[in-house]
PDB file of C-alpha atoms in Angstrom:
ATOM      1  CA  MET A 639      -0.073  -0.029   0.120  1.00  0.00           C
ATOM      2  CA  ALA A 640       1.423   3.469  -1.034  1.00  0.00           C
ATOM      3  CA  SER A 641       1.964   5.944   1.710  1.00  0.00           C
ATOM      4  CA  LYS A 642       0.315   9.437   1.923  1.00  0.00           C
ATOM      5  CA  LYS A 643       3.744  10.979   0.861  1.00  0.00           C
ATOM      6  CA  ASP A 644       3.830   8.560  -2.315  1.00  0.00           C
ATOM      7  CA  ARG A 645      -0.054   9.584  -3.163  1.00  0.00           C
ATOM      8  CA  LEU A 646       0.577  13.135  -2.882  1.00  0.00           C
ATOM      9  CA  ARG A 647       3.671  12.934  -4.966  1.00  0.00           C
ATOM     10  CA  PHE A 648       1.682  10.817  -7.762  1.00  0.00           C
ATOM     11  CA  GLU A 649      -1.049  13.544  -7.599  1.00  0.00           C
ATOM     12  CA  ARG A 650       1.371  16.335  -7.983  1.00  0.00           C
ATOM     13  CA  ILE A 651       3.318  14.639 -10.802  1.00  0.00           C
ATOM     14  CA  MET A 652       0.930  12.527 -12.850  1.00  0.00           C
ATOM     15  CA  LEU A 653      -2.702  14.092 -12.396  1.00  0.00           C
ATOM     16  CA  VAL A 654      -1.849  17.405 -14.021  1.00  0.00           C
ATOM     17  CA  HIS A 655      -1.644  15.296 -17.315  1.00  0.00           C
ATOM     18  CA  HIS A 656      -5.150  14.021 -16.877  1.00  0.00           C
ATOM     19  CA  ASP A 657      -6.700  16.143 -19.771  1.00  0.00           C
ATOM     20  CA  ALA A 658      -3.792  15.193 -22.211  1.00  0.00           C
ATOM     21  CA  ALA A 659      -4.313  11.444 -21.185  1.00  0.00           C
ATOM     22  CA  TYR A 660      -7.994  11.606 -21.875  1.00  0.00           C
ATOM     23  CA  ASN A 661      -7.560  13.642 -25.144  1.00  0.00           C
ATOM     24  CA  LEU A 662      -4.863  11.037 -26.557  1.00  0.00           C
ATOM     25  CA  ALA A 663      -7.324   8.130 -25.321  1.00  0.00           C
ATOM     26  CA  LEU A 664     -10.269   9.719 -27.125  1.00  0.00           C
ATOM     27  CA  TRP A 665      -8.091  10.380 -30.392  1.00  0.00           C
ATOM     28  CA  LEU A 666      -7.179   6.597 -30.327  1.00  0.00           C
ATOM     29  CA  LEU A 667     -10.606   5.172 -29.416  1.00  0.00           C
ATOM     30  CA  ARG A 668     -13.084   7.770 -30.913  1.00  0.00           C
ATOM     31  CA  ASP A 669     -15.449   6.847 -27.958  1.00  0.00           C
ATOM     32  CA  PRO A 670     -15.853   9.367 -24.875  1.00  0.00           C
ATOM     33  CA  ALA A 671     -16.873   6.415 -22.670  1.00  0.00           C
ATOM     34  CA  GLU A 672     -14.076   3.968 -23.612  1.00  0.00           C
ATOM     35  CA  ALA A 673     -11.635   6.873 -23.356  1.00  0.00           C
ATOM     36  CA  GLU A 674     -12.589   7.364 -19.827  1.00  0.00           C
ATOM     37  CA  ASP A 675     -12.141   3.561 -19.073  1.00  0.00           C
ATOM     38  CA  ILE A 676      -8.619   3.561 -20.584  1.00  0.00           C
ATOM     39  CA  VAL A 677      -7.470   6.669 -18.584  1.00  0.00           C
ATOM     40  CA  GLN A 678      -8.812   5.182 -15.491  1.00  0.00           C
ATOM     41  CA  THR A 679      -7.090   1.915 -16.190  1.00  0.00           C
ATOM     42  CA  ALA A 680      -3.796   3.644 -17.172  1.00  0.00           C
ATOM     43  CA  TYR A 681      -3.813   5.711 -14.112  1.00  0.00           C
ATOM     44  CA  MET A 682      -4.286   2.629 -11.953  1.00  0.00           C
ATOM     45  CA  LYS A 683      -1.341   1.015 -13.460  1.00  0.00           C
ATOM     46  CA  ALA A 684       0.791   4.060 -13.323  1.00  0.00           C
ATOM     47  CA  PHE A 685      -0.087   4.336  -9.454  1.00  0.00           C
ATOM     48  CA  GLU A 686       0.790   0.597  -8.986  1.00  0.00           C
ATOM     49  CA  HIS A 687       4.137   0.942 -10.796  1.00  0.00           C
ATOM     50  CA  PHE A 688       4.995   4.582  -9.697  1.00  0.00           C
ATOM     51  CA  CYS A 689       7.868   3.235  -7.554  1.00  0.00           C
ATOM     52  CA  SER A 690       9.582   2.503 -10.723  1.00  0.00           C
ATOM     53  CA  PHE A 691       9.181   6.147 -12.077  1.00  0.00           C
ATOM     54  CA  CYS A 692      12.638   7.558 -11.865  1.00  0.00           C
ATOM     55  CA  GLY A 693      11.654  11.322 -12.452  1.00  0.00           C
ATOM     56  CA  GLY A 694      11.905  13.114 -15.634  1.00  0.00           C
ATOM     57  CA  ASN A 695       8.816  13.968 -17.750  1.00  0.00           C
ATOM     58  CA  GLY A 696       5.649  12.762 -15.964  1.00  0.00           C
ATOM     59  CA  ALA A 697       3.775  13.427 -19.292  1.00  0.00           C
ATOM     60  CA  VAL A 698       5.561  11.124 -21.370  1.00  0.00           C
ATOM     61  CA  TRP A 699       5.397   8.519 -18.932  1.00  0.00           C
ATOM     62  CA  ILE A 700       1.645   8.555 -18.441  1.00  0.00           C
ATOM     63  CA  LEU A 701       0.868   9.143 -21.874  1.00  0.00           C
ATOM     64  CA  THR A 702       3.001   6.059 -22.714  1.00  0.00           C
ATOM     65  CA  ILE A 703       0.707   4.193 -20.430  1.00  0.00           C
ATOM     66  CA  VAL A 704      -2.353   5.412 -21.924  1.00  0.00           C
ATOM     67  CA  ARG A 705      -1.188   4.537 -25.532  1.00  0.00           C
ATOM     68  CA  ILE A 706      -0.158   1.076 -24.602  1.00  0.00           C
ATOM     69  CA  THR A 707      -3.308   0.473 -22.616  1.00  0.00           C
ATOM     70  CA  ALA A 708      -5.361   1.594 -25.339  1.00  0.00           C
ATOM     71  CA  TYR A 709      -3.618  -0.350 -28.044  1.00  0.00           C
ATOM     72  CA  ASN A 710      -4.051  -3.595 -25.939  1.00  0.00           C
ATOM     73  CA  TRP A 711      -7.858  -2.856 -25.512  1.00  0.00           C
ATOM     74  CA  LEU A 712      -8.093  -2.254 -29.185  1.00  0.00           C
ATOM     75  CA  GLN A 713      -6.244  -5.469 -29.940  1.00  0.00           C
ATOM     76  CA  LYS A 714      -8.490  -7.511 -27.389  1.00  0.00           C
ATOM     77  CA  SER A 715     -11.643  -5.898 -28.937  1.00  0.00           C
ATOM     78  CA  LYS A 716     -10.521  -6.715 -32.597  1.00  0.00           C
ATOM     79  CA  ARG A 717     -10.616  -3.140 -33.562  1.00  0.00           C
ATOM     80  CA  TYR A 718      -6.992  -2.738 -33.787  1.00  0.00           C
ATOM     81  CA  SER A 719      -6.897  -4.448 -37.204  1.00  0.00           C
ATOM     82  CA  ILE A 720      -9.311  -1.916 -38.367  1.00  0.00           C
ATOM     83  CA  LEU A 721      -7.054   1.056 -37.413  1.00  0.00           C
ATOM     84  CA  MET A 722      -3.898  -0.543 -38.821  1.00  0.00           C
ATOM     85  CA  SER A 723      -5.461  -0.900 -42.262  1.00  0.00           C
ATOM     86  CA  PHE A 724      -6.109   2.979 -42.055  1.00  0.00           C
TER      87      PHE A 724
END
């Protein structure tokens, strides 16, 4: 379980990029509800692995997690092949 200090650090570094994360997910998925789900899942993964974040650009880190999460979801839902032919 994360300490209060870790939670506050996560919020300070990562939550400021929430709008960018949502916009990326929405652009990839083209569905607002799915984009919200992907962002929520990505933030949960990011928080779970926040101890491995060594500093640097938090936006790059969280947006990478959002992108990978979205692509994994698209692949599982068979929508990824449609996007790749585009």
